[in-house]
Amino acid sequence: MPSEQEATVHGGPAASTSPAPEAGGPVPPADAEGSDPPADTEGLVPPADAAGPGGPAPSEPGAAHAAESVFRAPYAALTWGIVLSVGLVAFESMGVATVLPDIAERLGGLHAYGWGLSALMLANLIGTVAAGRDADRHGPARPLAVGLVVFAVGCALAGAAPDWPVFLAGRFLQGLGVGAVMALAYAAISLAYPQHLRARMFALVAGGWTVPSLVGPTLAAVISDHVSWRGVFVLLLPLIAVAAVLALPQLRRLDRPEGVANTPADAPAARWWATPVARSVLLAAGTGVLLAGLQLRQLALLVPLVVVGGVAGVLALRTVTPPGTLAVRRGVPTGVVLRFLLCGAYFGSEAFLPLGLVRLRDLSASEAGLGLSAGAITWVLGAAWQGRADGRWSGRSRAVPIAAGFVVLLVGIVVMALGVLVDAVPALVAVAGWAIGGAGMGVAFNAATTDAMEQAPADRQGEASGAMQLAQTLAVAVLSGLGGAAVSLASAYGSTVTVALTATFTLTGALAAAGILAAHRIRPAAS
């Protein structure tokens, strides 16, 4: 049965032990261990030469393997259901980020702009862990069904929201659903497909994320400009239903893990506050309290909320990351820290790029979306280059390409910030800057993930991958919240969005600079 940390694996970037197609896309999903399934999951995981879930083994495995395809029976419906589910999550993520400035202005939420992103990401933490644990006990069908329903309800609520608080409630529900969908996409692949088809599925899922990342910003902007921003959410509802119809019937045929079914009735249960779900709730709640406190003007409330939220978040974080992570211990702990720094720098900047281009440079949502698409394209290109060049680093530290990726990302942040903040600089320079940043992100992200996962022991792959996914989700939530707090405080004290975004981009640039300094710790010091 997966470890506690493995339950938090999914909903973010690939964490593979070697360069693979699925590691290259923007905000790519986490890897779901490519190793052979454990022997105690009979009835849940088909053998590598199985014809399909529950199907008989072919007499000539080589010939059968050549004939099998993820687009043929019995896998076709499940394949399209998984790819569509992930694609919807990707479109929601990139599309909403593009039109969020318009939504915040229309619903009176500019003062709490960051919560439009943080609410989703904090809920994502909880949804990821809860769905993973439920899948361990009951198989993937039930938690995926619940996740899709919650995601749909969140889309409907956000799309119909009359004001900003209701919109945020919808975003929170969306986050719970997103966490569940991403937690189970790769789990479903590992459980339902024979081993020789999984790499193909991983690549398809990466495409299911990458393509919406490229076209999502433009499509969402067109819908918002010519119909209504509400259409961005309403559009997803029938597609969510289609994804459920395709994926769920196949997944219901999978049994829950035999090891769970045979657990003795008198086995001691973990205390509720020590469970992974409780820890994820504590981490999300602590982070949320801290971010809420930072937006207050009264010091009598701000200080205690920040202290309580910070302490709760740190205590929870220590229990859900590898030992030594907070001290930046060499090896896997540094890999987790690098993931936080990368995602904080990249997504913390990207979250406010559309706001800056729309509010400060008077671009349309469609034009602002070009920046997000540019970053997505160059992320793919940077990751592909790193994957081809990675052979030369086999067995050695990838500190050089990691540091180089951080340097390029820092340059991209600086150029992008100039295009957003300086009137004398053409606005489209920001798009070019974000194309530079995306290339650096692709290189550093792939190299850091690969090196960290190579060092993780075979029986701790899930823990390492889960910790890095958690670091990514937390980074996006925290940096979105801090940037939103800057916008809120600037408004409260009569300052400008320019000042708030200057502070935000300075912070994300500092994270990139910290990554350059930390990259050399990705491997233990030579003895």
Short mmCIF file of C-alpha atoms in Angstrom, two decimals:
data_model
loop_
_atom_site.label_atom_id
_atom_site.label_comp_id
_atom_site.label_asym_id
_atom_site.label_seq_id
_atom_site.Cartn_x
_atom_site.Cartn_y
_atom_site.Cartn_z
CA MET A 1 0.00 0.00 0.00
CA PRO A 2 1.34 3.49 -0.74
CA SER A 3 3.05 5.38 2.01
CA GLU A 4 1.41 8.35 3.69
CA GLN A 5 3.45 10.74 1.62
CA GLU A 6 2.61 8.94 -1.60
CA ALA A 7 -0.98 9.95 -1.07
CA THR A 8 0.05 13.56 -1.65
CA VAL A 9 1.88 12.87 -4.89
CA HIS A 10 -0.38 14.10 -7.60
CA GLY A 11 -1.66 17.37 -8.93
CA GLY A 12 1.58 18.90 -10.08
CA PRO A 13 4.87 18.31 -11.85
CA ALA A 14 6.37 15.11 -12.96
CA ALA A 15 8.79 13.48 -10.63
CA SER A 16 10.43 10.77 -12.64
CA THR A 17 13.69 9.04 -12.16
CA SER A 18 14.73 9.76 -15.72
CA PRO A 19 13.84 12.36 -18.30
CA ALA A 20 10.45 11.56 -19.73
CA PRO A 21 7.91 13.32 -21.91
CA GLU A 22 5.55 13.89 -19.02
CA ALA A 23 8.08 16.00 -17.17
CA GLY A 24 8.23 18.71 -19.76
CA GLY A 25 4.94 20.54 -19.76
CA PRO A 26 3.85 23.61 -17.84
CA VAL A 27 2.63 22.69 -14.40
CA PRO A 28 2.91 19.05 -15.47
CA PRO A 29 1.32 16.41 -13.28
CA ALA A 30 3.36 14.55 -10.73
CA ASP A 31 4.76 11.19 -11.60
CA ALA A 32 3.03 8.14 -10.24
CA GLU A 33 5.95 5.85 -9.80
CA GLY A 34 6.85 3.87 -12.84
CA SER A 35 8.12 0.91 -10.84
CA ASP A 36 6.38 -2.44 -10.88
CA PRO A 37 3.33 -2.61 -8.63
CA PRO A 38 3.75 -4.36 -5.30
CA ALA A 39 2.83 -7.99 -5.08
CA ASP A 40 0.07 -7.44 -2.54
CA THR A 41 -2.27 -5.60 -4.91
CA GLU A 42 -3.66 -8.62 -6.71
CA GLY A 43 -7.01 -7.83 -8.24
CA LEU A 44 -6.13 -4.15 -8.54
CA VAL A 45 -3.03 -3.97 -10.74
CA PRO A 46 -2.92 -6.06 -13.90
CA PRO A 47 0.28 -7.90 -14.64
CA ALA A 48 2.57 -6.38 -17.23
CA ASP A 49 1.42 -8.78 -19.92
CA ALA A 50 -2.26 -8.65 -19.19
CA ALA A 51 -4.62 -8.00 -22.04
CA GLY A 52 -6.53 -5.52 -19.93
CA PRO A 53 -8.11 -5.02 -16.54
CA GLY A 54 -9.22 -8.48 -15.57
CA GLY A 55 -8.35 -9.84 -19.00
CA PRO A 56 -6.46 -13.05 -19.72
CA ALA A 57 -2.74 -13.03 -20.33
CA PRO A 58 -1.84 -13.54 -23.99
CA SER A 59 0.07 -16.64 -24.97
CA GLU A 60 2.62 -14.59 -26.91
CA PRO A 61 3.34 -11.44 -24.88
CA GLY A 62 5.50 -9.81 -27.54
CA ALA A 63 2.86 -10.05 -30.25
CA ALA A 64 0.10 -9.03 -27.86
CA HIS A 65 2.08 -6.00 -26.72
CA ALA A 66 2.54 -4.87 -30.30
CA ALA A 67 -1.20 -5.16 -30.93
CA GLU A 68 -2.28 -3.37 -27.75
CA SER A 69 -2.94 0.34 -27.70
CA VAL A 70 -4.27 2.79 -25.17
CA PHE A 71 -6.77 3.82 -27.86
CA ARG A 72 -8.15 0.32 -28.33
CA ALA A 73 -10.43 -1.82 -26.21
CA PRO A 74 -10.49 -2.25 -23.31
CA TYR A 75 -8.59 1.00 -22.60
CA ALA A 76 -9.96 3.54 -25.08
CA ALA A 77 -12.76 5.03 -22.98
CA LEU A 78 -10.60 5.25 -19.87
CA THR A 79 -7.77 6.83 -21.86
CA TRP A 80 -9.97 9.60 -23.18
CA GLY A 81 -11.60 10.06 -19.78
CA ILE A 82 -8.26 10.54 -18.03
CA VAL A 83 -6.82 12.83 -20.69
CA LEU A 84 -10.00 14.93 -20.78
CA SER A 85 -10.09 15.22 -16.96
CA VAL A 86 -6.51 16.47 -16.84
CA GLY A 87 -7.10 18.77 -19.79
CA LEU A 88 -10.07 20.37 -18.03
CA VAL A 89 -7.97 21.01 -14.94
CA ALA A 90 -5.25 22.57 -17.10
CA PHE A 91 -7.72 24.78 -18.96
CA GLU A 92 -9.30 25.89 -15.71
CA SER A 93 -5.91 26.74 -14.25
CA MET A 94 -4.46 28.69 -17.18
CA GLY A 95 -7.73 30.10 -18.50
CA VAL A 96 -8.96 31.50 -15.21
CA ALA A 97 -5.55 33.04 -14.48
CA THR A 98 -5.91 35.01 -17.72
CA VAL A 99 -9.36 36.44 -17.02
CA LEU A 100 -9.04 36.74 -13.23
CA PRO A 101 -8.27 40.50 -13.34
CA ASP A 102 -11.56 41.12 -15.14
CA ILE A 103 -13.45 38.87 -12.71
CA ALA A 104 -11.93 40.58 -9.67
CA GLU A 105 -12.81 44.02 -11.00
CA ARG A 106 -16.39 43.09 -11.86
CA LEU A 107 -17.04 41.35 -8.52
CA GLY A 108 -15.27 43.92 -6.37
CA GLY A 109 -12.46 41.58 -5.41
CA LEU A 110 -9.35 43.44 -6.50
CA HIS A 111 -8.44 44.07 -2.84
CA ALA A 112 -8.30 40.29 -2.33
CA TYR A 113 -7.04 39.36 -5.78
CA GLY A 114 -4.50 36.79 -4.55
CA TRP A 115 -7.20 34.71 -2.90
CA GLY A 116 -8.60 33.90 -6.32
CA LEU A 117 -5.51 31.72 -6.74
CA SER A 118 -4.64 30.85 -3.15
CA ALA A 119 -8.10 29.51 -2.33
CA LEU A 120 -7.80 26.94 -5.11
CA MET A 121 -4.25 25.91 -4.23
CA LEU A 122 -4.85 25.55 -0.49
CA ALA A 123 -7.89 23.40 -1.17
CA ASN A 124 -5.78 21.44 -3.65
CA LEU A 125 -3.54 20.33 -0.76
CA ILE A 126 -6.51 18.83 1.05
CA GLY A 127 -8.13 17.28 -2.02
CA THR A 128 -4.90 15.61 -3.11
CA VAL A 129 -4.32 13.86 0.21
CA ALA A 130 -7.95 12.98 0.91
CA ALA A 131 -8.48 11.45 -2.54
CA GLY A 132 -5.25 9.50 -2.36
CA ARG A 133 -6.14 8.00 1.02
CA ASP A 134 -9.66 7.11 -0.11
CA ALA A 135 -8.26 5.45 -3.24
CA ASP A 136 -6.00 3.31 -1.04
CA ARG A 137 -9.05 2.00 0.79
CA HIS A 138 -11.71 1.77 -1.89
CA GLY A 139 -10.01 1.99 -5.28
CA PRO A 140 -9.91 5.06 -7.55
CA ALA A 141 -13.50 5.15 -8.88
CA ARG A 142 -15.24 6.58 -5.84
CA PRO A 143 -12.80 9.42 -5.04
CA LEU A 144 -12.55 10.36 -8.72
CA ALA A 145 -16.34 10.50 -8.99
CA VAL A 146 -16.54 12.68 -5.88
CA GLY A 147 -13.70 14.85 -7.14
CA LEU A 148 -15.37 15.45 -10.50
CA VAL A 149 -18.69 16.29 -8.83
CA VAL A 150 -17.03 18.74 -6.43
CA PHE A 151 -15.07 20.27 -9.30
CA ALA A 152 -18.30 20.72 -11.29
CA VAL A 153 -20.11 22.27 -8.33
CA GLY A 154 -17.20 24.64 -7.82
CA CYS A 155 -17.27 25.66 -11.48
CA ALA A 156 -21.02 26.26 -11.34
CA LEU A 157 -20.76 28.28 -8.13
CA ALA A 158 -17.87 30.40 -9.42
CA GLY A 159 -19.62 30.95 -12.75
CA ALA A 160 -22.82 32.11 -11.06
CA ALA A 161 -21.15 34.07 -8.25
CA PRO A 162 -22.81 37.43 -7.53
CA ASP A 163 -19.83 38.68 -5.51
CA TRP A 164 -16.21 37.94 -4.69
CA PRO A 165 -16.74 35.88 -1.48
CA VAL A 166 -19.07 33.48 -3.31
CA PHE A 167 -16.58 33.29 -6.18
CA LEU A 168 -13.83 32.35 -3.70
CA ALA A 169 -16.05 29.64 -2.25
CA GLY A 170 -16.42 28.24 -5.74
CA ARG A 171 -12.66 28.38 -6.24
CA PHE A 172 -12.14 26.48 -2.99
CA LEU A 173 -14.48 23.71 -4.15
CA GLN A 174 -12.71 23.66 -7.51
CA GLY A 175 -9.43 23.21 -5.66
CA LEU A 176 -10.73 20.19 -3.77
CA GLY A 177 -11.82 18.67 -7.07
CA VAL A 178 -8.58 19.55 -8.86
CA GLY A 179 -6.58 17.88 -6.10
CA ALA A 180 -8.63 14.72 -6.38
CA VAL A 181 -8.49 14.57 -10.19
CA MET A 182 -4.74 15.05 -10.32
CA ALA A 183 -4.15 12.65 -7.44
CA LEU A 184 -6.02 9.90 -9.24
CA ALA A 185 -5.04 10.43 -12.87
CA TYR A 186 -1.66 8.79 -12.49
CA ALA A 187 -2.90 6.33 -9.89
CA ALA A 188 -5.51 5.15 -12.40
CA ILE A 189 -2.81 4.66 -15.02
CA SER A 190 -0.72 2.56 -12.66
CA LEU A 191 -3.71 0.47 -11.64
CA ALA A 192 -5.57 -0.03 -14.91
CA TYR A 193 -2.87 -0.29 -17.60
CA PRO A 194 -0.20 -2.93 -18.09
CA GLN A 195 3.32 -1.70 -17.55
CA HIS A 196 4.24 -1.53 -21.24
CA LEU A 197 1.41 0.97 -21.92
CA ARG A 198 2.01 3.30 -18.99
CA ALA A 199 4.77 5.39 -20.56
CA ARG A 200 2.45 6.11 -23.48
CA MET A 201 -0.30 7.17 -21.09
CA PHE A 202 2.06 9.39 -19.11
CA ALA A 203 2.99 11.17 -22.35
CA LEU A 204 -0.67 11.56 -23.30
CA VAL A 205 -1.51 13.03 -19.92
CA ALA A 206 1.36 15.49 -20.32
CA GLY A 207 -0.16 16.48 -23.66
CA GLY A 208 -3.54 16.73 -21.96
CA TRP A 209 -1.99 19.38 -19.75
CA THR A 210 0.31 21.08 -22.22
CA VAL A 211 -2.17 21.72 -25.04
CA PRO A 212 -4.73 23.53 -22.83
CA SER A 213 -1.84 25.47 -21.30
CA LEU A 214 -1.01 26.76 -24.78
CA VAL A 215 -4.51 27.52 -26.05
CA GLY A 216 -6.36 27.99 -22.76
CA PRO A 217 -5.34 31.59 -22.05
CA THR A 218 -6.36 32.78 -25.51
CA LEU A 219 -9.60 30.80 -25.59
CA ALA A 220 -10.62 31.98 -22.11
CA ALA A 221 -9.84 35.58 -23.04
CA VAL A 222 -11.92 35.35 -26.22
CA ILE A 223 -14.86 33.91 -24.26
CA SER A 224 -14.54 36.63 -21.64
CA ASP A 225 -14.19 39.46 -24.16
CA HIS A 226 -16.98 38.39 -26.51
CA VAL A 227 -19.44 36.46 -24.30
CA SER A 228 -18.83 36.66 -20.55
CA TRP A 229 -16.19 35.58 -18.07
CA ARG A 230 -18.85 33.28 -16.62
CA GLY A 231 -18.70 31.25 -19.82
CA VAL A 232 -15.17 30.12 -18.93
CA PHE A 233 -16.68 28.13 -16.04
CA VAL A 234 -19.95 27.10 -17.66
CA LEU A 235 -18.08 25.67 -20.65
CA LEU A 236 -16.45 23.08 -18.40
CA LEU A 237 -19.64 21.55 -16.97
CA PRO A 238 -20.72 19.31 -19.89
CA LEU A 239 -17.10 18.29 -20.49
CA ILE A 240 -16.75 17.20 -16.86
CA ALA A 241 -19.83 14.99 -17.33
CA VAL A 242 -18.29 13.46 -20.46
CA ALA A 243 -15.03 12.75 -18.62
CA ALA A 244 -16.94 10.99 -15.84
CA VAL A 245 -18.93 8.85 -18.28
CA LEU A 246 -15.76 7.76 -20.04
CA ALA A 247 -13.52 7.07 -17.04
CA LEU A 248 -15.66 5.84 -14.18
CA PRO A 249 -17.17 2.61 -15.60
CA GLN A 250 -13.72 1.19 -16.28
CA LEU A 251 -12.34 2.21 -12.90
CA ARG A 252 -15.26 0.64 -11.03
CA ARG A 253 -14.02 -2.76 -12.21
CA LEU A 254 -10.85 -2.37 -10.20
CA ASP A 255 -10.90 -3.85 -6.73
CA ARG A 256 -9.49 -2.09 -3.73
CA PRO A 257 -6.05 -3.25 -2.63
CA GLU A 258 -6.10 -6.72 -1.11
CA GLY A 259 -3.84 -5.57 1.72
CA VAL A 260 -6.42 -3.01 2.78
CA ALA A 261 -9.30 -5.48 2.57
CA ASN A 262 -7.48 -7.91 4.81
CA THR A 263 -6.47 -5.40 7.47
CA PRO A 264 -7.34 -6.87 10.90
CA ALA A 265 -10.35 -5.27 12.46
CA ASP A 266 -8.50 -4.64 15.70
CA ALA A 267 -5.53 -2.91 14.04
CA PRO A 268 -4.79 0.33 15.90
CA ALA A 269 -6.04 3.38 14.05
CA ALA A 270 -3.92 6.48 13.80
CA ARG A 271 -5.10 9.36 15.93
CA TRP A 272 -7.10 11.69 13.76
CA TRP A 273 -4.71 14.60 14.21
CA ALA A 274 -1.76 12.46 13.05
CA THR A 275 -3.35 11.38 9.75
CA PRO A 276 -2.08 12.80 6.45
CA VAL A 277 -5.45 14.41 5.76
CA ALA A 278 -5.41 16.20 9.12
CA ARG A 279 -1.87 17.39 8.50
CA SER A 280 -2.81 18.72 5.08
CA VAL A 281 -5.79 20.55 6.61
CA LEU A 282 -3.51 22.04 9.28
CA LEU A 283 -1.01 23.13 6.64
CA ALA A 284 -3.71 24.70 4.47
CA ALA A 285 -5.42 26.35 7.44
CA GLY A 286 -2.18 27.68 8.90
CA THR A 287 -1.12 29.12 5.55
CA GLY A 288 -4.55 30.62 5.00
CA VAL A 289 -4.56 32.29 8.43
CA LEU A 290 -1.10 33.71 7.81
CA LEU A 291 -2.07 35.13 4.42
CA ALA A 292 -5.32 36.54 5.80
CA GLY A 293 -3.44 38.22 8.62
CA LEU A 294 -1.06 39.91 6.21
CA GLN A 295 -3.97 41.69 4.56
CA LEU A 296 -5.19 43.33 7.77
CA ARG A 297 -4.42 46.91 8.72
CA GLN A 298 -4.84 46.49 12.49
CA LEU A 299 -1.58 45.33 14.05
CA ALA A 300 -3.50 43.92 17.03
CA LEU A 301 -5.02 41.35 14.66
CA LEU A 302 -2.28 41.12 12.05
CA VAL A 303 0.52 40.02 14.39
CA PRO A 304 -1.27 37.19 16.23
CA LEU A 305 -2.80 35.80 13.05
CA VAL A 306 0.53 35.80 11.26
CA VAL A 307 2.26 34.16 14.23
CA VAL A 308 -0.40 31.51 14.80
CA GLY A 309 -0.75 30.73 11.10
CA GLY A 310 3.00 30.62 10.59
CA VAL A 311 3.62 28.30 13.53
CA ALA A 312 0.80 25.96 12.53
CA GLY A 313 2.01 25.86 8.93
CA VAL A 314 5.64 25.16 9.86
CA LEU A 315 4.69 22.42 12.33
CA ALA A 316 2.55 20.73 9.69
CA LEU A 317 5.21 21.20 7.02
CA ARG A 318 7.83 19.44 9.14
CA THR A 319 5.65 16.33 9.28
CA VAL A 320 4.88 16.10 5.56
CA THR A 321 8.34 16.70 4.09
CA PRO A 322 11.53 14.62 4.30
CA PRO A 323 13.66 15.22 7.42
CA GLY A 324 16.06 18.10 6.89
CA THR A 325 13.93 19.91 4.31
CA LEU A 326 13.58 23.10 6.33
CA ALA A 327 17.35 23.05 6.92
CA VAL A 328 18.04 22.52 3.18
CA ARG A 329 19.86 19.26 3.85
CA ARG A 330 21.76 17.96 0.84
CA GLY A 331 20.06 15.46 -1.46
CA VAL A 332 16.31 14.90 -1.65
CA PRO A 333 15.46 17.60 0.95
CA THR A 334 17.22 20.16 -1.25
CA GLY A 335 15.21 18.85 -4.21
CA VAL A 336 12.03 19.69 -2.31
CA VAL A 337 13.33 23.17 -1.47
CA LEU A 338 14.33 23.77 -5.09
CA ARG A 339 10.82 22.80 -6.20
CA PHE A 340 9.39 25.40 -3.80
CA LEU A 341 11.79 28.10 -5.01
CA LEU A 342 11.19 27.31 -8.69
CA CYS A 343 7.43 27.28 -8.43
CA GLY A 344 7.32 30.29 -6.13
CA ALA A 345 9.46 32.31 -8.52
CA TYR A 346 7.72 31.16 -11.70
CA PHE A 347 4.07 30.90 -10.74
CA GLY A 348 4.25 33.75 -8.25
CA SER A 349 5.32 35.99 -11.14
CA GLU A 350 2.99 34.46 -13.71
CA ALA A 351 -0.04 34.88 -11.44
CA PHE A 352 0.29 38.67 -11.59
CA LEU A 353 1.45 39.04 -15.18
CA PRO A 354 -2.12 39.31 -16.58
CA LEU A 355 -3.09 41.78 -13.84
CA GLY A 356 -0.11 44.00 -14.65
CA LEU A 357 -0.65 43.93 -18.40
CA VAL A 358 -4.39 44.62 -18.11
CA ARG A 359 -4.37 47.21 -15.31
CA LEU A 360 -1.07 48.99 -15.95
CA ARG A 361 -0.48 48.60 -19.69
CA ASP A 362 -4.12 48.59 -20.89
CA LEU A 363 -3.83 45.37 -22.86
CA SER A 364 -6.85 43.17 -23.47
CA ALA A 365 -7.21 39.82 -21.74
CA SER A 366 -6.39 38.14 -25.07
CA GLU A 367 -3.13 40.07 -25.38
CA ALA A 368 -2.25 39.42 -21.75
CA GLY A 369 -2.81 35.72 -22.32
CA LEU A 370 0.02 35.72 -24.84
CA GLY A 371 2.46 35.93 -21.96
CA LEU A 372 1.13 32.78 -20.33
CA SER A 373 1.18 30.92 -23.63
CA ALA A 374 4.72 32.09 -24.38
CA GLY A 375 5.94 30.77 -21.04
CA ALA A 376 4.17 27.46 -21.61
CA ILE A 377 5.77 26.97 -25.02
CA THR A 378 9.31 27.74 -23.89
CA TRP A 379 8.88 25.59 -20.76
CA VAL A 380 8.27 22.65 -23.08
CA LEU A 381 11.26 23.57 -25.23
CA GLY A 382 13.54 24.04 -22.23
CA ALA A 383 12.48 20.73 -20.74
CA ALA A 384 12.99 18.97 -24.06
CA TRP A 385 16.50 20.41 -24.40
CA GLN A 386 17.37 19.37 -20.86
CA GLY A 387 16.04 15.88 -21.48
CA ARG A 388 18.22 15.43 -24.57
CA ALA A 389 21.29 16.82 -22.83
CA ASP A 390 20.74 14.96 -19.58
CA GLY A 391 22.83 11.92 -20.52
CA ARG A 392 26.03 13.84 -19.90
CA TRP A 393 25.01 14.38 -16.27
CA SER A 394 24.21 10.74 -15.51
CA GLY A 395 25.64 9.79 -12.14
CA ARG A 396 26.79 13.35 -11.42
CA SER A 397 25.19 16.34 -9.82
CA ARG A 398 22.97 18.41 -12.12
CA ALA A 399 23.77 21.51 -10.10
CA VAL A 400 25.10 23.33 -13.18
CA PRO A 401 21.96 23.03 -15.37
CA ILE A 402 19.77 23.68 -12.32
CA ALA A 403 21.65 26.87 -11.45
CA ALA A 404 21.69 27.91 -15.12
CA GLY A 405 17.92 27.41 -15.31
CA PHE A 406 17.44 29.60 -12.24
CA VAL A 407 19.66 32.28 -13.81
CA VAL A 408 17.58 32.29 -17.01
CA LEU A 409 14.37 32.36 -14.96
CA LEU A 410 15.69 35.35 -12.99
CA VAL A 411 16.52 37.17 -16.23
CA GLY A 412 13.02 36.41 -17.48
CA ILE A 413 11.44 37.84 -14.32
CA VAL A 414 13.47 41.04 -14.64
CA VAL A 415 12.62 41.53 -18.33
CA MET A 416 8.97 40.70 -17.72
CA ALA A 417 8.80 43.14 -14.79
CA LEU A 418 10.27 45.92 -16.93
CA GLY A 419 7.63 45.31 -19.59
CA VAL A 420 4.87 45.48 -16.98
CA LEU A 421 6.08 48.29 -14.74
CA VAL A 422 8.00 50.74 -16.97
CA ASP A 423 5.88 52.77 -19.35
CA ALA A 424 8.85 53.56 -21.58
CA VAL A 425 9.31 49.85 -22.31
CA PRO A 426 6.89 48.29 -24.84
CA ALA A 427 4.32 46.13 -23.08
CA LEU A 428 5.02 43.12 -25.28
CA VAL A 429 8.54 43.03 -23.85
CA ALA A 430 6.83 41.41 -20.86
CA VAL A 431 5.69 38.58 -23.14
CA ALA A 432 9.24 38.13 -24.41
CA GLY A 433 10.50 38.18 -20.84
CA TRP A 434 8.12 35.45 -19.85
CA ALA A 435 9.23 33.37 -22.80
CA ILE A 436 12.77 33.64 -21.40
CA GLY A 437 11.56 32.70 -17.92
CA GLY A 438 9.68 29.67 -19.22
CA ALA A 439 12.82 28.29 -20.86
CA GLY A 440 14.76 28.57 -17.63
CA MET A 441 11.91 26.95 -15.72
CA GLY A 442 11.83 23.99 -18.09
CA VAL A 443 15.55 23.34 -17.74
CA ALA A 444 15.79 23.74 -13.96
CA PHE A 445 12.53 21.95 -13.20
CA ASN A 446 13.46 18.84 -15.17
CA ALA A 447 17.04 18.71 -13.92
CA ALA A 448 16.14 19.22 -10.25
CA THR A 449 13.31 16.70 -10.32
CA THR A 450 15.39 14.05 -12.07
CA ASP A 451 18.37 14.46 -9.74
CA ALA A 452 16.27 14.39 -6.58
CA MET A 453 14.32 11.32 -7.64
CA GLU A 454 17.51 9.48 -8.61
CA GLN A 455 18.68 9.84 -5.02
CA ALA A 456 15.44 8.70 -3.41
CA PRO A 457 15.56 5.02 -2.31
CA ALA A 458 13.32 2.66 -4.24
CA ASP A 459 10.95 2.34 -1.29
CA ARG A 460 10.75 6.14 -0.76
CA GLN A 461 9.99 7.26 -4.31
CA GLY A 462 6.39 8.07 -3.44
CA GLU A 463 7.41 10.06 -0.38
CA ALA A 464 9.93 12.13 -2.33
CA SER A 465 7.56 12.75 -5.23
CA GLY A 466 4.72 13.63 -2.87
CA ALA A 467 6.86 16.08 -0.92
CA MET A 468 7.90 17.89 -4.10
CA GLN A 469 4.31 18.09 -5.29
CA LEU A 470 3.27 19.50 -1.93
CA ALA A 471 6.11 22.05 -2.14
CA GLN A 472 4.84 23.19 -5.52
CA THR A 473 1.24 23.56 -4.42
CA LEU A 474 2.27 25.40 -1.27
CA ALA A 475 4.58 27.72 -3.20
CA VAL A 476 1.81 28.74 -5.60
CA ALA A 477 -0.62 29.33 -2.73
CA VAL A 478 1.86 31.34 -0.63
CA LEU A 479 3.23 33.52 -3.42
CA SER A 480 -0.23 34.18 -4.82
CA GLY A 481 -1.36 35.15 -1.35
CA LEU A 482 1.63 37.38 -0.66
CA GLY A 483 1.22 39.13 -3.98
CA GLY A 484 -2.47 39.56 -3.29
CA ALA A 485 -1.66 40.97 0.15
CA ALA A 486 0.66 43.48 -1.50
CA VAL A 487 -2.13 44.60 -3.84
CA SER A 488 -4.59 44.80 -0.93
CA LEU A 489 -2.25 46.81 1.30
CA ALA A 490 -1.32 49.14 -1.54
CA SER A 491 -4.99 49.88 -2.08
CA ALA A 492 -5.68 50.29 1.64
CA TYR A 493 -2.87 52.79 2.13
CA GLY A 494 -3.53 54.83 -0.99
CA SER A 495 -0.66 53.37 -3.01
CA THR A 496 -0.79 51.89 -6.50
CA VAL A 497 -0.83 48.52 -8.20
CA THR A 498 2.58 49.42 -9.61
CA VAL A 499 4.08 49.49 -6.13
CA ALA A 500 2.39 46.20 -5.20
CA LEU A 501 3.63 44.42 -8.31
CA THR A 502 7.11 45.84 -7.88
CA ALA A 503 7.24 44.27 -4.42
CA THR A 504 5.83 40.99 -5.77
CA PHE A 505 8.31 40.68 -8.64
CA THR A 506 11.16 41.63 -6.31
CA LEU A 507 10.18 38.77 -4.04
CA THR A 508 9.89 36.23 -6.86
CA GLY A 509 13.22 37.40 -8.25
CA ALA A 510 14.76 36.88 -4.80
CA LEU A 511 13.44 33.30 -4.79
CA ALA A 512 15.11 32.67 -8.15
CA ALA A 513 18.37 34.11 -6.81
CA ALA A 514 18.11 31.84 -3.75
CA GLY A 515 17.70 28.89 -6.09
CA ILE A 516 20.97 29.74 -7.83
CA LEU A 517 22.73 29.60 -4.44
CA ALA A 518 20.99 26.40 -3.30
CA ALA A 519 21.47 24.39 -6.50
CA HIS A 520 24.88 23.02 -5.47
CA ARG A 521 23.28 21.20 -2.53
CA ILE A 522 21.27 18.88 -4.76
CA ARG A 523 23.89 16.15 -4.18
CA PRO A 524 25.74 15.17 -0.99
CA ALA A 525 29.18 16.72 -0.63
CA ALA A 526 32.01 14.62 -2.07
CA SER A 527 33.75 12.63 0.65
#
